[in-house]
Coordinates of C-alpha atoms in Angstrom, one line a residue:
M1 CA 54.8 39.2 135.1
S2 CA 57.2 36.8 136.8
E3 CA 56.0 34.4 139.6
Q4 CA 58.2 36.2 142.1
T5 CA 56.6 39.5 141.3
I6 CA 53.1 38.1 141.6
K7 CA 54.0 36.4 144.9
A8 CA 55.4 39.6 146.3
T9 CA 52.3 41.5 145.2
L10 CA 50.0 39.0 146.9
S11 CA 52.3 39.0 150.0
D12 CA 52.1 42.8 150.4
A13 CA 48.3 42.7 150.2
V14 CA 48.0 39.9 152.6
D15 CA 50.3 41.6 155.1
Q16 CA 48.2 44.8 155.0
V17 CA 45.0 42.8 155.6
L18 CA 46.4 40.9 158.6
S19 CA 47.8 44.2 160.1
L20 CA 44.3 45.8 159.8
V21 CA 42.6 42.9 161.4
K22 CA 45.1 42.7 164.3
Q23 CA 44.6 46.5 164.9
Q24 CA 40.9 45.7 165.6
G25 CA 41.7 42.9 168.0
A26 CA 40.4 40.1 165.8
Q27 CA 41.8 36.9 164.3
A28 CA 41.6 36.1 160.6
D29 CA 42.9 34.1 157.7
V30 CA 43.4 35.5 154.2
I31 CA 43.5 33.9 150.8
A32 CA 44.9 35.8 147.9
N33 CA 44.7 34.3 144.4
A34 CA 46.1 35.5 141.1
S35 CA 45.5 33.7 137.8
E36 CA 46.3 33.9 134.1
S37 CA 44.3 32.0 131.5
L38 CA 44.0 31.5 127.7
S39 CA 40.9 30.2 126.0
L40 CA 40.6 29.3 122.3
K41 CA 37.5 28.0 120.4
A42 CA 36.9 27.0 116.8
D43 CA 33.8 27.3 114.7
Q44 CA 33.5 26.1 111.1
G45 CA 37.3 26.2 110.5
D46 CA 37.9 29.6 112.0
L47 CA 38.9 30.7 115.5
S48 CA 35.7 32.0 117.2
E49 CA 37.3 32.9 120.5
H50 CA 40.8 34.0 121.6
K51 CA 40.5 35.2 125.1
V52 CA 43.4 36.1 127.4
T53 CA 42.5 37.0 131.0
A54 CA 44.4 37.8 134.2
G55 CA 42.8 38.5 137.5
Q56 CA 43.3 38.6 141.2
V57 CA 41.0 38.3 144.2
I58 CA 41.6 38.4 148.0
G59 CA 39.3 37.3 150.7
V60 CA 39.4 37.5 154.5
R61 CA 37.6 35.3 157.1
V62 CA 37.4 37.3 160.3
V63 CA 36.8 35.7 163.7
K64 CA 36.0 38.0 166.6
G65 CA 34.9 36.2 169.7
D66 CA 32.5 33.5 168.5
Q67 CA 31.3 35.5 165.4
V68 CA 32.6 34.9 161.9
A69 CA 32.2 36.8 158.7
T70 CA 33.9 36.9 155.3
S71 CA 34.5 39.6 152.7
Y72 CA 36.5 39.8 149.4
S73 CA 38.0 42.3 147.0
E74 CA 39.1 42.1 143.4
S75 CA 41.4 45.1 143.9
L76 CA 44.6 45.0 146.0
D77 CA 44.9 48.7 146.6
S78 CA 45.0 49.9 150.2
D79 CA 41.6 51.6 150.3
S80 CA 39.9 48.5 148.9
L81 CA 41.7 46.2 151.4
A82 CA 40.6 48.5 154.2
S83 CA 37.0 48.5 153.0
M84 CA 37.1 44.7 152.8
V85 CA 38.3 44.3 156.3
N86 CA 35.8 46.8 157.7
A87 CA 33.0 45.0 155.9
A88 CA 34.0 41.7 157.4
L89 CA 34.3 43.1 160.9
T90 CA 30.9 44.9 160.6
N91 CA 29.2 41.8 159.2
A92 CA 30.6 39.7 162.1
G93 CA 28.6 41.8 164.5
F94 CA 25.4 40.5 162.9
T95 CA 26.2 36.8 162.4
K96 CA 25.1 33.9 164.5
A97 CA 27.7 32.7 167.0
D98 CA 29.8 29.8 165.8
P99 CA 32.2 28.8 168.6
D100 CA 33.6 25.9 166.6
Q101 CA 35.0 28.1 163.9
Q102 CA 38.3 29.6 165.0
I103 CA 41.7 30.4 163.4
R104 CA 43.7 27.3 164.4
A105 CA 46.6 26.7 162.0
E106 CA 49.5 28.1 164.0
E107 CA 52.9 28.8 162.4
Q108 CA 52.4 26.6 159.4
Q109 CA 55.0 27.4 156.8
I110 CA 54.4 25.6 153.5
D111 CA 55.9 26.9 150.2
Q112 CA 54.9 24.6 147.4
Q113 CA 56.8 25.8 144.4
D114 CA 56.8 22.3 142.8
P115 CA 58.3 22.3 139.2
S116 CA 56.1 19.3 138.3
L117 CA 53.0 21.4 139.0
L118 CA 54.1 24.6 137.3
Q119 CA 56.1 23.4 134.3
A120 CA 57.6 26.0 132.0
D121 CA 55.6 26.6 128.8
N122 CA 57.3 28.1 125.7
T123 CA 54.8 26.7 123.2
P124 CA 54.2 29.2 120.4
I125 CA 50.6 30.6 120.3
E126 CA 50.4 29.4 116.7
D127 CA 50.7 25.8 117.9
K128 CA 47.9 26.3 120.4
I129 CA 45.6 27.8 117.8
A130 CA 46.4 25.0 115.5
L131 CA 45.4 22.5 118.2
A132 CA 42.1 24.3 118.7
L133 CA 41.3 24.2 115.0
A134 CA 42.4 20.6 114.7
L135 CA 40.0 19.5 117.4
E136 CA 37.1 20.6 115.2
Q137 CA 38.6 19.5 112.0
E138 CA 39.5 16.0 113.2
V139 CA 35.9 15.4 114.2
V140 CA 34.1 16.9 111.1
S141 CA 36.4 15.0 108.8
Q142 CA 34.9 11.7 110.0
P143 CA 32.5 10.1 107.6
R144 CA 29.2 10.5 109.6
A145 CA 30.0 13.6 111.6
T146 CA 27.9 16.6 111.0
G147 CA 29.6 19.0 113.4
A148 CA 31.7 19.6 116.5
P149 CA 29.5 22.1 118.3
Y150 CA 31.6 22.3 121.5
N151 CA 35.4 22.4 121.2
G152 CA 38.2 24.3 122.6
Y153 CA 41.6 24.6 124.2
S154 CA 42.4 26.3 127.5
E155 CA 45.3 26.8 129.9
Q156 CA 45.4 28.3 133.4
T157 CA 48.2 29.3 135.7
Q158 CA 47.2 29.9 139.3
Y159 CA 49.0 31.4 142.3
Q160 CA 47.7 31.3 145.9
L161 CA 49.0 32.8 149.1
L162 CA 47.3 31.9 152.4
A163 CA 48.2 33.4 155.7
N164 CA 46.6 34.1 159.1
T165 CA 47.1 36.0 162.3
L166 CA 48.7 33.0 164.0
G167 CA 51.8 33.1 161.9
T168 CA 50.8 30.7 159.2
R169 CA 52.0 31.4 155.6
C170 CA 51.5 29.0 152.7
Y171 CA 52.0 29.4 149.0
H172 CA 51.0 27.3 146.0
S173 CA 51.3 27.6 142.2
E174 CA 50.3 25.4 139.3
R175 CA 49.6 25.3 135.6
S176 CA 47.3 23.1 133.7
F177 CA 46.3 22.5 130.1
S178 CA 43.1 21.1 128.6
C179 CA 41.3 20.4 125.4
Y180 CA 37.9 19.0 124.5
T181 CA 35.6 18.4 121.6
A182 CA 32.1 17.1 121.1
A183 CA 31.2 15.0 118.0
L184 CA 27.7 15.5 116.6
L185 CA 26.2 12.9 114.2
N186 CA 22.9 13.0 112.3
H187 CA 21.9 10.1 110.2
D188 CA 18.5 8.8 109.0
G189 CA 16.7 11.0 111.5
K190 CA 18.8 9.9 114.4
Q191 CA 21.2 12.1 116.3
A192 CA 24.0 11.3 118.8
M193 CA 26.7 13.4 120.5
H194 CA 29.6 12.6 122.8
L195 CA 32.4 14.5 124.4
G196 CA 36.1 13.7 124.5
A197 CA 38.7 15.6 126.5
S198 CA 42.3 15.6 127.7
V199 CA 43.9 17.3 130.7
S200 CA 47.6 17.6 131.5
R201 CA 50.4 19.5 133.2
R202 CA 52.2 20.1 129.9
F203 CA 50.9 21.3 126.5
A204 CA 52.9 18.5 124.8
D205 CA 51.1 15.9 126.8
L206 CA 47.6 16.8 125.6
D207 CA 46.2 13.9 123.7
L208 CA 44.2 15.4 120.8
A209 CA 43.8 12.0 119.1
H210 CA 42.3 10.4 122.2
A211 CA 39.8 13.3 122.7
T212 CA 38.6 13.4 119.1
Q213 CA 38.5 9.6 118.6
L214 CA 36.7 9.1 121.9
A215 CA 34.1 11.7 121.0
Y216 CA 33.5 10.5 117.4
Q217 CA 33.8 6.7 117.9
T218 CA 31.4 6.8 120.9
A219 CA 28.8 9.0 119.3
D220 CA 29.1 6.8 116.1
A221 CA 28.7 3.6 118.1
L222 CA 25.6 5.0 120.0
L223 CA 23.9 6.5 117.0
E224 CA 21.8 3.4 116.1
G225 CA 21.0 2.6 119.8
G226 CA 17.6 2.1 121.3
P227 CA 16.1 1.1 124.6
V228 CA 16.5 -2.3 126.2
K229 CA 13.6 -4.1 127.9
T230 CA 12.6 -2.7 131.3
G231 CA 14.2 -4.7 134.1
S232 CA 17.1 -5.2 136.5
Y233 CA 20.6 -5.4 135.0
P234 CA 24.2 -5.7 136.2
V235 CA 25.9 -2.4 135.4
I236 CA 29.4 -1.1 134.9
F237 CA 29.8 2.7 134.8
E238 CA 32.5 4.2 132.6
H239 CA 35.0 6.1 134.8
D240 CA 33.7 9.6 134.2
C241 CA 30.1 8.4 134.9
L242 CA 31.1 6.7 138.1
S243 CA 32.9 9.8 139.2
E244 CA 29.8 11.9 138.5
L245 CA 27.7 9.4 140.4
L246 CA 30.0 9.5 143.4
G247 CA 30.1 13.3 143.3
A248 CA 26.3 13.5 143.5
F249 CA 26.4 11.7 146.8
G250 CA 29.7 13.2 148.1
S251 CA 28.0 14.7 151.1
C252 CA 28.0 11.2 152.7
F253 CA 31.8 11.9 153.3
S254 CA 31.4 15.5 154.5
G255 CA 31.9 16.4 158.1
D256 CA 30.2 19.7 157.3
A257 CA 27.1 17.9 156.0
A258 CA 27.2 15.7 159.1
K259 CA 27.3 18.8 161.3
R260 CA 24.3 20.3 159.5
G261 CA 22.4 17.1 159.8
T262 CA 22.2 16.4 156.1
N263 CA 24.7 13.5 156.0
P264 CA 22.8 10.2 156.0
W265 CA 25.9 8.4 157.4
R266 CA 26.3 10.7 160.4
E267 CA 25.7 7.9 162.9
K268 CA 27.5 5.2 160.9
V269 CA 31.2 5.9 161.6
G270 CA 32.8 2.6 162.5
K271 CA 30.0 0.6 160.9
P272 CA 29.7 -1.3 157.6
V273 CA 28.2 0.8 154.9
A274 CA 29.4 -1.0 151.7
D275 CA 30.6 -4.3 150.4
S276 CA 33.6 -5.6 152.3
A277 CA 35.7 -5.4 149.1
L278 CA 35.3 -1.6 148.8
T279 CA 38.0 0.8 150.1
I280 CA 37.8 4.5 149.3
T281 CA 40.5 7.1 150.3
D282 CA 40.9 10.8 149.8
V283 CA 44.5 11.0 148.5
A284 CA 46.5 14.2 148.7
R285 CA 49.1 13.4 146.1
L286 CA 49.5 10.7 143.5
D287 CA 51.0 10.4 140.0
G288 CA 48.7 11.9 137.4
G289 CA 46.7 13.7 140.0
M290 CA 45.4 17.2 139.0
R291 CA 44.3 18.3 142.5
I292 CA 47.7 18.1 144.3
K293 CA 48.1 20.8 147.0
A294 CA 50.4 20.7 150.0
F295 CA 48.0 22.6 152.3
D296 CA 44.2 23.0 152.8
S297 CA 42.2 26.2 152.9
E298 CA 43.1 26.8 156.6
G299 CA 46.9 26.2 156.1
F300 CA 47.2 22.7 157.5
A301 CA 49.5 20.2 155.6
T302 CA 47.4 17.8 153.6
A303 CA 47.6 14.0 153.9
D304 CA 45.6 11.0 152.8
T305 CA 42.2 10.5 154.5
P306 CA 40.7 7.0 154.7
L307 CA 36.9 7.1 154.2
I308 CA 35.8 3.5 153.7
E309 CA 38.1 0.6 154.5
N310 CA 36.9 -2.9 153.6
G311 CA 33.3 -1.7 153.6
V312 CA 33.5 0.1 157.0
L313 CA 33.0 3.9 157.2
V314 CA 36.2 5.1 158.9
G315 CA 35.3 8.8 159.1
F316 CA 34.5 12.0 157.3
L317 CA 36.4 14.8 155.6
H318 CA 36.9 17.5 158.3
N319 CA 38.1 21.1 158.6
S320 CA 39.1 22.3 162.1
A321 CA 35.5 23.6 162.8
T322 CA 33.7 20.3 162.0
A323 CA 36.5 18.4 163.8
Q324 CA 36.0 20.5 166.9
Y325 CA 32.2 20.0 166.7
F326 CA 32.6 16.2 166.7
G327 CA 35.6 16.0 169.0
V328 CA 37.9 14.4 166.4
S329 CA 41.1 15.3 164.6
H330 CA 40.8 17.4 161.5
T331 CA 41.8 15.8 158.3
A332 CA 43.2 19.0 156.6
N333 CA 40.2 19.0 154.1
A334 CA 39.2 22.6 154.7
G335 CA 37.8 24.2 151.5
R336 CA 37.4 27.9 151.0
S337 CA 37.8 30.2 148.1
P338 CA 38.6 33.9 148.6
K339 CA 34.9 34.7 148.0
G340 CA 33.4 32.0 150.2
G341 CA 33.1 30.7 153.7
L342 CA 34.7 27.6 155.4
D343 CA 33.6 24.3 154.0
V344 CA 35.2 20.9 153.4
T345 CA 36.5 19.5 150.1
S346 CA 38.1 16.3 148.8
R347 CA 41.2 16.1 146.7
H348 CA 41.6 12.8 144.7
D349 CA 38.9 10.2 145.3
V350 CA 40.6 6.9 145.0
I351 CA 38.9 3.5 145.0
A352 CA 41.4 0.8 145.8
A353 CA 42.0 -2.1 143.4
G354 CA 40.0 -5.3 144.0
K355 CA 40.9 -8.9 143.4
H356 CA 39.0 -9.6 140.2
S357 CA 40.6 -9.9 136.8
D358 CA 39.4 -8.0 133.9
A359 CA 37.7 -11.1 132.6
D360 CA 35.9 -11.7 135.9
V361 CA 34.6 -8.1 136.0
H362 CA 33.3 -8.4 132.4
A363 CA 32.0 -11.9 132.5
G364 CA 28.6 -12.7 131.1
E365 CA 26.0 -10.0 130.1
Y366 CA 25.8 -6.5 131.6
L367 CA 25.2 -2.9 130.7
E368 CA 28.1 -0.5 130.3
L369 CA 26.9 3.1 130.8
V370 CA 29.0 5.7 129.1
S371 CA 26.8 8.8 129.4
L372 CA 24.5 10.0 132.2
Q373 CA 22.0 13.0 132.0
G374 CA 20.6 15.0 134.9
V375 CA 22.9 13.5 137.5
H376 CA 22.6 16.2 140.2
S377 CA 18.9 17.0 139.6
G378 CA 18.1 13.3 139.6
A379 CA 19.9 12.4 142.9
N380 CA 18.6 12.7 146.5
A381 CA 21.8 12.8 148.5
I382 CA 20.0 12.1 151.8
S383 CA 17.8 9.1 150.8
G384 CA 20.3 7.8 148.2
D385 CA 17.6 7.4 145.5
F386 CA 18.6 8.4 142.0
S387 CA 17.1 8.3 138.5
F388 CA 19.1 9.5 135.4
G389 CA 18.8 9.3 131.7
A390 CA 21.6 7.1 130.3
S391 CA 23.3 5.7 127.2
G392 CA 25.7 2.9 126.8
F393 CA 26.0 -0.7 125.5
V394 CA 24.7 -4.2 126.1
C395 CA 28.0 -6.1 126.6
R396 CA 28.8 -9.8 126.8
D397 CA 32.2 -11.1 128.1
G398 CA 33.8 -7.7 127.6
K399 CA 32.5 -7.0 124.1
R400 CA 29.9 -4.5 123.1
V401 CA 26.9 -6.3 121.6
R402 CA 24.6 -3.4 120.8
P403 CA 24.2 0.3 121.6
V404 CA 21.6 1.4 124.1
R405 CA 19.9 4.8 124.3
G406 CA 16.7 6.3 125.6
I407 CA 16.8 4.5 129.0
T408 CA 16.6 5.6 132.6
V409 CA 18.9 4.0 135.2
A410 CA 17.5 4.1 138.8
G411 CA 18.4 2.8 142.2
N412 CA 19.7 3.7 145.6
F413 CA 23.3 4.7 145.9
Y414 CA 23.7 3.4 149.5
T415 CA 22.2 0.0 148.5
M416 CA 24.3 -0.1 145.4
L417 CA 27.5 0.1 147.4
N418 CA 26.4 -3.1 149.2
E419 CA 25.6 -5.0 145.9
I420 CA 28.9 -5.2 144.2
E421 CA 29.7 -8.3 142.1
A422 CA 33.3 -7.5 141.2
I423 CA 36.0 -4.9 141.6
G424 CA 38.9 -5.0 139.1
N425 CA 42.5 -5.2 140.0
T426 CA 43.7 -2.2 137.9
V427 CA 43.2 1.4 139.0
L428 CA 42.7 4.0 136.2
P429 CA 42.1 7.8 136.3
N430 CA 39.2 9.6 134.8
Y431 CA 39.8 12.3 132.2
D432 CA 40.6 15.2 134.6
G433 CA 42.9 13.4 137.1
A434 CA 40.6 13.8 140.1
F435 CA 39.1 10.3 140.3
F436 CA 41.0 7.0 140.3
A437 CA 39.2 3.6 140.4
P438 CA 39.1 0.1 139.0
R439 CA 36.2 -1.2 137.0
I440 CA 33.3 -2.0 139.3
R441 CA 30.4 -4.2 138.4
F442 CA 27.2 -3.5 140.4
A443 CA 24.9 -6.5 140.7
R444 CA 21.6 -4.9 139.9
L445 CA 20.1 -1.6 139.0
S446 CA 16.7 -0.8 137.6
I447 CA 16.6 0.1 133.9
A448 CA 13.5 1.7 132.4
G449 CA 13.4 1.1 128.7
E450 CA 10.8 -0.4 126.4

């Protein structure tokens, strides 16, 4: 089905919903999604999964007076749409009043049909199957590998139409490709596993060699690892680990969490919260970014949102409701899926480059952590305390000296941000193009080992 046909189908459904809402004297916004996806997995040299799916879902957020409710449907036929609207209007009569949540995006017209986000793909299916099989084969062919228990290829094409009763109409489409593999090693009673992945906008840009080599070489390097002595160590987190850590405490940037009273930085806007060298921005669009979108989930045009500048908390991510509550401007960071209610969301978390050279960041002895276990279960977003299982390497002057496993890294996230020894001068992305940062060396974290 062509993009124009899909867009027209979504448009017809959205128009029906808005008409039904208006007939009932209410306001609403509607999000309609359509998607197509392919998933391939290999197991012992054969294709174990070849799944092609297509789906659609539409969701309405109804505002009647000060009461708000949502409902959704996975069918776009007229009866289903009518039932969805009736359910939302009925539910609104039983919800708690929320005067801050209104339909506010007026006459926003954004049509993001960006060729760089939805690139044509004429790759034969045979090539995609060959890649899925090669992911496993490249790992198991290595000398000490005993298997690749997790591996696969996937692609997804997404279309979204957002509209409301105030004349806003926004459209977005994109396509992405990804592959991943995990290398499992067993040797002399020891076992190690590590994951490698690649994400891109084009099939041809997937880096199979990077994914397989990262998985195998890291697992191989960690295999003989053991704990270090319990104590305090300088730590550098590998990019994906640092992204995980920041994500576990992401509520400190949430206007919604601040409104609910669960954001520990609620009273700290305009005050120092981190080392003066640290600057963090929520960026709407940048080269290599995989979360580019021209509008948020209310229909407002997206833009960059400063969060921390030179250690000072500038503000939070806001949708129109949280902005209304705090009496500030919204930041076009509304988040909502067709099946959910209004929230806030980030796009690309970007930590600005610092002034330290690579040699400065990696000078002397430190721990490089390349794998964390139990990140979200081991983090208290309000107190900032965390404790995770970890693996990595003892390093000296940028070189790995010995592997480390069976340790626990613990500390306080908010304290850690104030104890930064060095921030590198080169910004790099993590594997999925959602987090961009330089290498950061934290002065001291507690390591429980032997």
